Tab-separated table of C-alpha atoms and ligand atoms in Angstrom:
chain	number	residue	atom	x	y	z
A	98	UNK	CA	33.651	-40.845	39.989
A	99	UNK	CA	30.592	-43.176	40.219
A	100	UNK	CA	28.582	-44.780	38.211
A	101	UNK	CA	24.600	-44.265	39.048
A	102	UNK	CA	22.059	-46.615	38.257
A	103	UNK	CA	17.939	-45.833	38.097
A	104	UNK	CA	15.642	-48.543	36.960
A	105	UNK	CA	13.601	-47.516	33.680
A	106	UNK	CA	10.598	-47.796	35.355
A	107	UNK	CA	11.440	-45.932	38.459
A	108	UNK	CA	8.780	-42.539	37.905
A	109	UNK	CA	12.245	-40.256	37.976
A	110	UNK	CA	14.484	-42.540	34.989
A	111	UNK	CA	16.185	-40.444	32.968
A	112	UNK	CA	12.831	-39.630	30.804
A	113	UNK	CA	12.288	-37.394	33.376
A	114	UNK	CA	14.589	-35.301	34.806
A	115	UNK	CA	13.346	-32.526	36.584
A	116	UNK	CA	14.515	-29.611	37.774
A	117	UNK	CA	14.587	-28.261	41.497
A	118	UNK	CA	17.001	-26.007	43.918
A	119	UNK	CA	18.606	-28.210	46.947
A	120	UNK	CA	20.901	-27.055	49.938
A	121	UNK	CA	22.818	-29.234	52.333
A	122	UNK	CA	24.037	-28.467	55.814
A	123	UNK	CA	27.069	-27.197	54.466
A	124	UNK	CA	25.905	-25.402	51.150
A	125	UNK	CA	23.624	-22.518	50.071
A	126	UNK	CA	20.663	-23.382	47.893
A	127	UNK	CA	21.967	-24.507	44.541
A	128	UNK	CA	20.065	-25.909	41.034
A	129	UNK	CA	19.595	-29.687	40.782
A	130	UNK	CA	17.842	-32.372	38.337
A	131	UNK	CA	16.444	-35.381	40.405
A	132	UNK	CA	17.527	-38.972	38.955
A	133	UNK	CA	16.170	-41.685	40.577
A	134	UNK	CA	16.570	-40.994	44.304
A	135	UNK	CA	19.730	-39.376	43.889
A	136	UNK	CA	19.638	-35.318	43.725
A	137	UNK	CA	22.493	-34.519	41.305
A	138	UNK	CA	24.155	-30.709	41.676
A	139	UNK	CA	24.120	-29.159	38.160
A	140	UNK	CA	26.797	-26.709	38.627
A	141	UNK	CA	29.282	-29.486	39.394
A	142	UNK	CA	27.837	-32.436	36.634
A	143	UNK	CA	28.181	-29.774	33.970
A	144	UNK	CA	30.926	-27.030	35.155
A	145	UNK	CA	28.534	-24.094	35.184
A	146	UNK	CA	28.975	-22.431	37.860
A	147	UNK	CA	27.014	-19.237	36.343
A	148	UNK	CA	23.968	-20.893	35.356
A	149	UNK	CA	23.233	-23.175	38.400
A	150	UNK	CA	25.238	-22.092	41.424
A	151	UNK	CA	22.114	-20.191	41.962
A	152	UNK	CA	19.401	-20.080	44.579
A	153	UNK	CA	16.662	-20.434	41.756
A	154	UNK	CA	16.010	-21.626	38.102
A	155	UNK	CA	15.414	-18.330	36.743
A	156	UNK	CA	18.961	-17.940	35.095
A	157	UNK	CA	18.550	-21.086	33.351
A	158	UNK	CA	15.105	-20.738	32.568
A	159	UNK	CA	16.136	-17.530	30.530
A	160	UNK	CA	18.477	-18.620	28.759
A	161	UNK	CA	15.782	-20.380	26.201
A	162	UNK	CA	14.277	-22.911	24.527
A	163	UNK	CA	16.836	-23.944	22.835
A	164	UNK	CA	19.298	-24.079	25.578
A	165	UNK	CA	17.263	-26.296	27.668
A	166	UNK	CA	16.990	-28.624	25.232
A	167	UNK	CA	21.115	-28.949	24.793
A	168	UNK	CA	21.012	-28.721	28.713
A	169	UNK	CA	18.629	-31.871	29.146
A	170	UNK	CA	20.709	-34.059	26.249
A	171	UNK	CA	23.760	-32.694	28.153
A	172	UNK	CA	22.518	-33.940	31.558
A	173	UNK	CA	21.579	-37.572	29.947
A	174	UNK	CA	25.187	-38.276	28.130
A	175	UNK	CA	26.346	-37.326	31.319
A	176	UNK	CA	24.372	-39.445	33.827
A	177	UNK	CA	24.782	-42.296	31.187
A	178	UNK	CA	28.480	-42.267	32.085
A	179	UNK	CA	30.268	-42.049	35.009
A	180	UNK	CA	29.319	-38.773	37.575
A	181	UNK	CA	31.718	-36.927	40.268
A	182	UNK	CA	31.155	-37.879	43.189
A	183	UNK	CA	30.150	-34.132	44.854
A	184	UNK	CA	27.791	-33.921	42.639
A	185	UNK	CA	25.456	-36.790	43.754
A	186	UNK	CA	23.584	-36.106	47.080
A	187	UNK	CA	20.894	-38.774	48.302
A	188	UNK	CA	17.244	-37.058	48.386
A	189	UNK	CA	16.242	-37.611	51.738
A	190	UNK	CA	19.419	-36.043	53.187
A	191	UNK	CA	19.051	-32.678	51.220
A	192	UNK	CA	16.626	-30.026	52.063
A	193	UNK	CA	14.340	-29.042	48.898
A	194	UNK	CA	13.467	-24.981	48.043
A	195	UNK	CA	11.015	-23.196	46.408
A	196	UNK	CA	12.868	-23.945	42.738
A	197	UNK	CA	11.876	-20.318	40.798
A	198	UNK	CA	11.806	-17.006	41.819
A	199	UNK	CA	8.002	-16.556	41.042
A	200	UNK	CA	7.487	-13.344	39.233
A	201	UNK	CA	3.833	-12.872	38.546
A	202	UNK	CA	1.126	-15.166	39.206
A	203	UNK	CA	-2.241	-15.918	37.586
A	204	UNK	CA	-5.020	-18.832	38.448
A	205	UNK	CA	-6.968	-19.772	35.317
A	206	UNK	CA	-10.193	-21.550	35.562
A	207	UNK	CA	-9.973	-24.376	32.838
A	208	UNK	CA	-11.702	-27.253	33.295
A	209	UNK	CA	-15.339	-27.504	32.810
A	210	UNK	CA	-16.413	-29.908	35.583
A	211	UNK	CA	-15.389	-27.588	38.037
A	212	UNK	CA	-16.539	-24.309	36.883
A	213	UNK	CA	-19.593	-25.873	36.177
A	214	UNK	CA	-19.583	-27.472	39.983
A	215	UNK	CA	-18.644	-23.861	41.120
A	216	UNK	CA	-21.500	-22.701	39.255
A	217	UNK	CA	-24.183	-24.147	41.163
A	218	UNK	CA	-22.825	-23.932	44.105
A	219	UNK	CA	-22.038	-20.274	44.234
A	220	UNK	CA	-25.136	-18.697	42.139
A	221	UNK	CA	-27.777	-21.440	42.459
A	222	UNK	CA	-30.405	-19.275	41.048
A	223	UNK	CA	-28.316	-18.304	37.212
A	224	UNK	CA	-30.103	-20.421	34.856
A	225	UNK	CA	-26.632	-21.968	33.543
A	226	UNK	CA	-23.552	-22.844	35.372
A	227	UNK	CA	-21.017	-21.672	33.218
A	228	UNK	CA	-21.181	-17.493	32.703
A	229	UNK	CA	-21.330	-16.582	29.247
A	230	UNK	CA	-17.586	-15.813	28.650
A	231	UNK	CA	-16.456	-18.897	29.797
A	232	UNK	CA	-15.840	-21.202	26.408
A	233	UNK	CA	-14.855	-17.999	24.906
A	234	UNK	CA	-11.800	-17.147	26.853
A	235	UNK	CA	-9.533	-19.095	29.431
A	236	UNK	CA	-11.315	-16.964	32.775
A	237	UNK	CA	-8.345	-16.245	34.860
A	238	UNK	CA	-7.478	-13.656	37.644
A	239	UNK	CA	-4.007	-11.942	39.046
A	240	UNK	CA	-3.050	-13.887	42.144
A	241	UNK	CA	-0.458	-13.107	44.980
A	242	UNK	CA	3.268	-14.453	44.197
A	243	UNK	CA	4.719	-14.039	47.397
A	244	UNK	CA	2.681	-16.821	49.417
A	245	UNK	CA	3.703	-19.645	46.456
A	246	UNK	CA	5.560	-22.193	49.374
A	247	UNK	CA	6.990	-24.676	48.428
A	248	UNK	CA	5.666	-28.565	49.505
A	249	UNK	CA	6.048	-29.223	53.202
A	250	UNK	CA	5.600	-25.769	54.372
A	251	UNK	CA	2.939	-25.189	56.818
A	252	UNK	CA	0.050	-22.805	56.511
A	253	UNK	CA	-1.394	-21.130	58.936
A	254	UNK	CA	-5.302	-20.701	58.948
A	255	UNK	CA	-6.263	-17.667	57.384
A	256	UNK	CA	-9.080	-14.852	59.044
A	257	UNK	CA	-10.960	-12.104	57.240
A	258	UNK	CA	-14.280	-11.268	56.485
A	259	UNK	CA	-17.778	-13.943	56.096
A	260	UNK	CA	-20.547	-13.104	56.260
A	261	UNK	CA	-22.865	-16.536	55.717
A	262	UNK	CA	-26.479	-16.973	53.929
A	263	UNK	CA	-27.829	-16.565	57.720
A	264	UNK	CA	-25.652	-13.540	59.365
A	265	UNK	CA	-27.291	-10.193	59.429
A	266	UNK	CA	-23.800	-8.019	59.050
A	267	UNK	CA	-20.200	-9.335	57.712
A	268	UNK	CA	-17.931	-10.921	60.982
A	269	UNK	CA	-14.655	-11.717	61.113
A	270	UNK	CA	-12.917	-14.507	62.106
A	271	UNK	CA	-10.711	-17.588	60.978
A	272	UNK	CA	-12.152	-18.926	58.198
A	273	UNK	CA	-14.073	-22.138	58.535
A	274	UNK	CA	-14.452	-23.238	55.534
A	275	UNK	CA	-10.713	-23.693	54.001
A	276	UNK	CA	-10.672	-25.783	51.090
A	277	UNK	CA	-7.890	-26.740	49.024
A	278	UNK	CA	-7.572	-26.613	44.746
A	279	UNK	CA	-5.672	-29.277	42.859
A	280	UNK	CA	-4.161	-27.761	40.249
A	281	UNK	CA	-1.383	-27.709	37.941
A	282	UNK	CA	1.048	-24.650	37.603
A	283	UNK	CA	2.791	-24.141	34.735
A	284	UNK	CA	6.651	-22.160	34.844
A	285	UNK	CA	6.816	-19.722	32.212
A	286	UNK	CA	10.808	-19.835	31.224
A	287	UNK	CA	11.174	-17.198	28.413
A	288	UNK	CA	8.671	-13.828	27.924
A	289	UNK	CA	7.723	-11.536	25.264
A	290	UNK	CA	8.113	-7.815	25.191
A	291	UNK	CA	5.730	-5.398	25.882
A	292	UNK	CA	2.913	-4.467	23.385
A	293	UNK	CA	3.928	-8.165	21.747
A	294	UNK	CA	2.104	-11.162	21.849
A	295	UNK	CA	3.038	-14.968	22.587
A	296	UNK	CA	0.673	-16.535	19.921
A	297	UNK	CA	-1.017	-20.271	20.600
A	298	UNK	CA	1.876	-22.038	18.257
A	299	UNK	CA	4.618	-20.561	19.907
A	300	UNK	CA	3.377	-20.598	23.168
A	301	UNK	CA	5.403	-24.488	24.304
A	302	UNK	CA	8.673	-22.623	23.413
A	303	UNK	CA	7.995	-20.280	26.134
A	304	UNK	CA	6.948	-22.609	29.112
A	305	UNK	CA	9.769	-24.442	30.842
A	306	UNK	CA	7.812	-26.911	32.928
A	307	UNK	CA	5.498	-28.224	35.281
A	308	UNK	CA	4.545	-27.993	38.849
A	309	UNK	CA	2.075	-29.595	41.247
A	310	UNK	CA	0.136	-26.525	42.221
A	311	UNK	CA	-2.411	-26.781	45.852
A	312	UNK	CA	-4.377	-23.177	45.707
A	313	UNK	CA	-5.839	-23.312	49.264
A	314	UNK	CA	-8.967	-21.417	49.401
A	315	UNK	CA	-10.825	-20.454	52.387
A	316	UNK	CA	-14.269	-20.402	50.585
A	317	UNK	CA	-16.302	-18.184	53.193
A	318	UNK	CA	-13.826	-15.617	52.908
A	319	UNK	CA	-14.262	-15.679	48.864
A	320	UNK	CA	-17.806	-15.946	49.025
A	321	UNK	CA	-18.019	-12.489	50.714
A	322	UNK	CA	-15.337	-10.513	48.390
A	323	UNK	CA	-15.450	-11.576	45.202
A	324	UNK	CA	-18.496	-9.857	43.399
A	325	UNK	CA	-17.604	-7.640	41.397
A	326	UNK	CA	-13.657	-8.158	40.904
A	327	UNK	CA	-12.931	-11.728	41.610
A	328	UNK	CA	-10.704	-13.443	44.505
A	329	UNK	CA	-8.260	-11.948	46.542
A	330	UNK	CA	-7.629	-12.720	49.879
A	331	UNK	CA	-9.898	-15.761	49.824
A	332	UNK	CA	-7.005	-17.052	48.251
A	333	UNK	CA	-3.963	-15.012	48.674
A	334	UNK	CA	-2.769	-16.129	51.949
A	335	UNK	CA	-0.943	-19.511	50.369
A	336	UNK	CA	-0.289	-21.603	47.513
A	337	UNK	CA	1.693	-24.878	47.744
A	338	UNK	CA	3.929	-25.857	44.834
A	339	UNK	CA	5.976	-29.916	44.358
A	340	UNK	CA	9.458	-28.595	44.532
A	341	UNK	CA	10.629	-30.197	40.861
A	342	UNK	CA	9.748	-28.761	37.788
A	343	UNK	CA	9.277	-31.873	35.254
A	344	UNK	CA	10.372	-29.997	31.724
A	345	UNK	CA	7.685	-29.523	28.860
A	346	UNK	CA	10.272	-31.784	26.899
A	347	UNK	CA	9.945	-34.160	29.157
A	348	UNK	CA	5.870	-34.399	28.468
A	349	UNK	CA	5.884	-35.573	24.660
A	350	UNK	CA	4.142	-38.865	25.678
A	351	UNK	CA	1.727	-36.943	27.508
A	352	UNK	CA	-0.102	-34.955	24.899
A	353	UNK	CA	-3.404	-35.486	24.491
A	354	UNK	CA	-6.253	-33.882	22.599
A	355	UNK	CA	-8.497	-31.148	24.724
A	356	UNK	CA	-11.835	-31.980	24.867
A	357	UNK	CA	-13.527	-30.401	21.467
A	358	UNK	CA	-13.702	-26.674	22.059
A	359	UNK	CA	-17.542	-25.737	20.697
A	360	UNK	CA	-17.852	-23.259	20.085
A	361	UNK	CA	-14.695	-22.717	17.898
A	362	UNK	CA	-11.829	-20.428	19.367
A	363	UNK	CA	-10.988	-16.837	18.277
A	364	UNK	CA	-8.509	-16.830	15.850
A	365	UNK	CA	-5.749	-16.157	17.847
A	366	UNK	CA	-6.558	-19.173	20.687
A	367	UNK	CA	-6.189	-21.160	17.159
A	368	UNK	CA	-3.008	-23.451	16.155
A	369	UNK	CA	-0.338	-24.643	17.953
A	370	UNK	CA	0.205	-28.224	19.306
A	371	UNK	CA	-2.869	-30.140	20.477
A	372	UNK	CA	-1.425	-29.762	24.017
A	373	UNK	CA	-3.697	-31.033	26.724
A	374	UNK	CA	-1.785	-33.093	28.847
A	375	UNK	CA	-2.487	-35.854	30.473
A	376	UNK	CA	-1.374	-36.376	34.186
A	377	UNK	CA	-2.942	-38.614	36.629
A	378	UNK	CA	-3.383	-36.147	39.864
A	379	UNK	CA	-4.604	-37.763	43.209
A	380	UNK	CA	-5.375	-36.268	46.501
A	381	UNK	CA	-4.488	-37.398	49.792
A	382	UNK	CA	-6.216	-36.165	52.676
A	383	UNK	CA	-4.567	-37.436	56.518
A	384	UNK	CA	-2.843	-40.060	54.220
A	385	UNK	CA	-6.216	-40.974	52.803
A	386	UNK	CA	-6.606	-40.932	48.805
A	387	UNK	CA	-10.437	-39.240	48.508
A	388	UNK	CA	-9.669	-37.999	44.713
A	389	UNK	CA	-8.394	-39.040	41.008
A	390	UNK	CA	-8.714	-35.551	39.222
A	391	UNK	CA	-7.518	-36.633	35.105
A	392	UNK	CA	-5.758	-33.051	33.846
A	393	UNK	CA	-6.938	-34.789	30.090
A	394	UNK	CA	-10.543	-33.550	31.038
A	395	UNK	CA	-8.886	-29.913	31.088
A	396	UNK	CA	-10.668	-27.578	28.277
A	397	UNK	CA	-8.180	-24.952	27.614
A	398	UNK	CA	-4.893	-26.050	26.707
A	399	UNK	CA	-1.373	-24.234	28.456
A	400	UNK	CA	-0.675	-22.813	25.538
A	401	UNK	CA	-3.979	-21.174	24.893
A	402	UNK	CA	-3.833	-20.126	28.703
A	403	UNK	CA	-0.216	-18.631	27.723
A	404	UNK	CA	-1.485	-16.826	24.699
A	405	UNK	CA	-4.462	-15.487	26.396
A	406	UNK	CA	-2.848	-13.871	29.097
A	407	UNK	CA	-0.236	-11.779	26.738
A	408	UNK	CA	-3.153	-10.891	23.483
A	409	UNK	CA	-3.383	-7.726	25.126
A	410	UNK	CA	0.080	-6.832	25.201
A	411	UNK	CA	0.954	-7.827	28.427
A	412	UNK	CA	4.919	-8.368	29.531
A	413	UNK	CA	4.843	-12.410	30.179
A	414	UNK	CA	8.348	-13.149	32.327
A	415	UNK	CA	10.829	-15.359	33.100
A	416	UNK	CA	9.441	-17.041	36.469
A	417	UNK	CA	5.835	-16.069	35.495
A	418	UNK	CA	3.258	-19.215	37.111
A	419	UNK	CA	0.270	-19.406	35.697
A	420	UNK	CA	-2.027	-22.181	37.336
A	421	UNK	CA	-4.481	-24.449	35.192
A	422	UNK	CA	-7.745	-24.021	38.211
A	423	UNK	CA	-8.832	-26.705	40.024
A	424	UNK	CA	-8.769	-30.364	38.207
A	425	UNK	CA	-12.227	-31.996	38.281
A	426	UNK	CA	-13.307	-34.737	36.435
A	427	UNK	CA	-16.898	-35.654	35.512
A	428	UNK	CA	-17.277	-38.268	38.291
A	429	UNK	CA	-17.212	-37.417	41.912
A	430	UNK	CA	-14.324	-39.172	43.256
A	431	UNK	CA	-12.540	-36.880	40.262
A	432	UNK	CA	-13.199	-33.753	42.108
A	433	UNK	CA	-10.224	-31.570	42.917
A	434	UNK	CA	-11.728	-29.359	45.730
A	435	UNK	CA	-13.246	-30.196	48.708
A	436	UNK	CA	-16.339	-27.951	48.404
A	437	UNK	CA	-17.370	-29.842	45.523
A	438	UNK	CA	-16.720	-33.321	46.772
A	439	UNK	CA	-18.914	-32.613	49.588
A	440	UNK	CA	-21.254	-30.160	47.812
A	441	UNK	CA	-20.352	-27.006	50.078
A	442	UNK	CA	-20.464	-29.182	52.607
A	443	UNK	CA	-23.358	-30.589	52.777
A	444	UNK	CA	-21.986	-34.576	52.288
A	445	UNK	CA	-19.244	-35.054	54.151
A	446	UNK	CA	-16.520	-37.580	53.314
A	447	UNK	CA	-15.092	-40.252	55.943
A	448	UNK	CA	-11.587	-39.413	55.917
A	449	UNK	CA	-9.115	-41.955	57.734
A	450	UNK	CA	-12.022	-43.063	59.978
A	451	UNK	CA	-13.582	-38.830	60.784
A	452	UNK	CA	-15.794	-37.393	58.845
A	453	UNK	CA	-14.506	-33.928	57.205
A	454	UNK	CA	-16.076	-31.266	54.886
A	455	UNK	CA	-13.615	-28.614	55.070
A	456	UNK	CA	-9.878	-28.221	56.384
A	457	UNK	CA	-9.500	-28.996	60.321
A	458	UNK	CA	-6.413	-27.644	62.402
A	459	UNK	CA	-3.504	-30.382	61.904
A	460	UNK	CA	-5.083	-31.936	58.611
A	461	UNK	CA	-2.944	-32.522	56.130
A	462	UNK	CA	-3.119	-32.688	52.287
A	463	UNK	CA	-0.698	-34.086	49.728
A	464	UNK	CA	-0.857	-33.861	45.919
A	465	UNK	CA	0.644	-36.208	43.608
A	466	UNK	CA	0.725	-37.336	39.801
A	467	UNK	CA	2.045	-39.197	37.356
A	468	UNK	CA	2.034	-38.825	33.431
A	469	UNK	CA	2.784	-41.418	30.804
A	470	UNK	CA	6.284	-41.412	29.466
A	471	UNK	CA	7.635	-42.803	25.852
A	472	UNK	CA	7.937	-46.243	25.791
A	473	UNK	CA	5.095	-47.481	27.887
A	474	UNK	CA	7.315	-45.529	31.096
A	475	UNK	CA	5.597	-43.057	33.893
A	476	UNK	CA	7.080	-40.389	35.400
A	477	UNK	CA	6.374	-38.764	38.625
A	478	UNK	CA	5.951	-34.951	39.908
A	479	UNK	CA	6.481	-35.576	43.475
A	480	UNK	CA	4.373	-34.076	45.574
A	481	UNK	CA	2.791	-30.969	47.090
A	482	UNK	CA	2.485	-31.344	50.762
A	483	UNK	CA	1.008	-28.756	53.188
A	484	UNK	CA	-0.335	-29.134	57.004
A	485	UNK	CA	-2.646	-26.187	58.349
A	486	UNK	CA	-2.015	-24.892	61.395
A	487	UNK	CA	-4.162	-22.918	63.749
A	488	UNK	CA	-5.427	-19.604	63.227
A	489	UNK	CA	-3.034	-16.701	65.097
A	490	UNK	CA	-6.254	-14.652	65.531
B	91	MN	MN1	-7.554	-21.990	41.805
């Protein structure tokens, strides 16, 4: 037995606590909760073998709400005291998973700045940015869960169709304008049934957590397909996830207020928690930090985005990841995408001495954030890495 000891201040302290899947040279992929720097096996700090000898969260996750809160004051009595020693791995010797079996995906489109950005760069001539559903309804569309990676995975450049402002007929190619989205994804623990509804107030007792959430986006490719029916394989090719999921309860000293929502909801986007949230993203590009996107800025709130997607009836489910859309603030260095930092490319951005617009073969991007914690404390998502690699075309 050992005793562990984690600074308050350090951005994984015990008000943290999140959860990911870990394997080591010698074991299959098992559930963990990060403490500091050490990576601490579940399964053995607690004796459940059922719950967390497993190769993803989704046992855990639906067991409920009200398990994961005796879970997480379980974990702290237990790392307050003294912890077996095969349970406590250090972080950089362990190799980190994908931490939930993703079962359906959906991309919202929630913050103002950047639909708004979007706007003008994609229809120039509409007389307003925003289309007329948009502060009516949190816009989303059905995304592709089988490319969520997790951070440090590469991704390969994707091809498919353009077909620019100048090009008589559609060619096809790898893409050349490959952006990334900084985003936050949030893990939907617990569903409803069929022809039910998750309303606004009880949405927070169906999402587990949080994730850092990169939807790459090769923008020529969406620019060509997405009239009438939205993207598809513009953005389907990858998504990058941070491989710990920070729990909702571990967020209570990052609620904010959303931005005021005018006009007023429908009814049933009404209620619930004032739940914006807000996290401190930042964007590194070849090690270079070229953004600040602040998730408070966000307009729709999780739980509206949670209740929207199931008003029609629709089966929400354990391992469900719905993302927030890209995080852009009101100033420029806020932006969380690449084509509106350098307006579709038409100001580039000096990045580690070169100038970029869009993604080059061996560039690297890395997303990180912090949130404020109780007692004047931060704590930290990690990070959600991703390197593209050259076209196989
Ligand atoms: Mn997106």
């Amino acid at each position: 037995m050992r005793t562990l000891s984690v600074p308050d201040e350090h951005l994984f302290g015990l008000h943290n606590l999140p959860y990911g899947v870990y394997s080591t040279a010698d074991s299959a992929p098992r559930v963990a909760v990060r403490y500091g720097d050490h990576v601490i096996d579940l399964a053995v700090l607690l004796g459940d073998e059922d719950t967390f000898a497993r190769g993803s969260l989704n046992t855990f996750m639906a067991q409920g709400h009200d398990r994961w809160v005796a879970v997480r004051e379980a974990i702290t009595r237990a790392l307050r005291s003294e912890v077996p020693d095969e349970a406590v791995h250090a972080l950089a010797e362990v190799t980190l998973h994908l931490p939930v079996e993703v079962a359906d995906y959906v991309d919202f489109y929630a913050s103002e700045h950047h639909a708004s950005n979007l706007g003008r760069l994609f229809r120039p001539d509409n007389p307003s940015p925003l289309m007329p559903n948009w502060k009516h309804l949190p816009v989303g569309y059905h995304g592709r869960a089988s490319s969520i990676v997790v951070s440090g995975t590469d991704i390969v450049r994707p091809s498919g169709q353009r077909k620019g402002p100048q090009d008589e007929a559609p060619v096809f190619g790898p893409s050349t304008r490959l952006d990334i989205e900084a985003e936050v994804g949030f893990v939907v623990g617990t569903g409803n049934t069929m022809g039910d509804q998750i309303g606004v107030g009880q949405a927070e007792e169906h999402l587990f957590g949080v994730v850092l959430f990169n939807d790459w986006s090769a923008r020529d490719i969406q620019a060509w397909e997405y009239v009438p029916l939205g993207p598809n394989l513009g953005k389907s090719f990858a998504s990058t996830i941070s491989p710990w999921v920070v729990p909702m309860l571990a967020l209570e000293g990052a609620r904010v207020d959303t931005p005021t929502q005018d006009p007023r909801p429908m009814e049933y986007l009404r209620g619930g928690p004032s739940a914006g949230l807000d996290i401190d993203l930042e964007v590194s590009w070849n090690g270079q930090v070229v953004s600040r996107p602040p998730y408070r800025e966000m307009y729709w709130s999780p739980a509206q985005m949670l209740a929207h997607l199931t008003v029609n009836g629709a089966p929400a489910r354990t391992g469900d990841v719905f993302a927030s859309g890209t995080v852009s603030g009101p100033a420029k260095e806020q932006r969380g995408a690449f084509i509106e930092l350098t307006w579709g490319g038409a100001e580039p951005v000096t990045v580690a001495g070169e100038e970029r617009t869009f993604l080059q073969d061996g560039d690297e991007v890395v997303l990180s954030a912090t949130a404020p914690a109780p007692g004047g404390k931060r704590l930290g998502f990690g990070e959600a890495r991703g390197t593209i690699l050259p076209s196989r075309d």
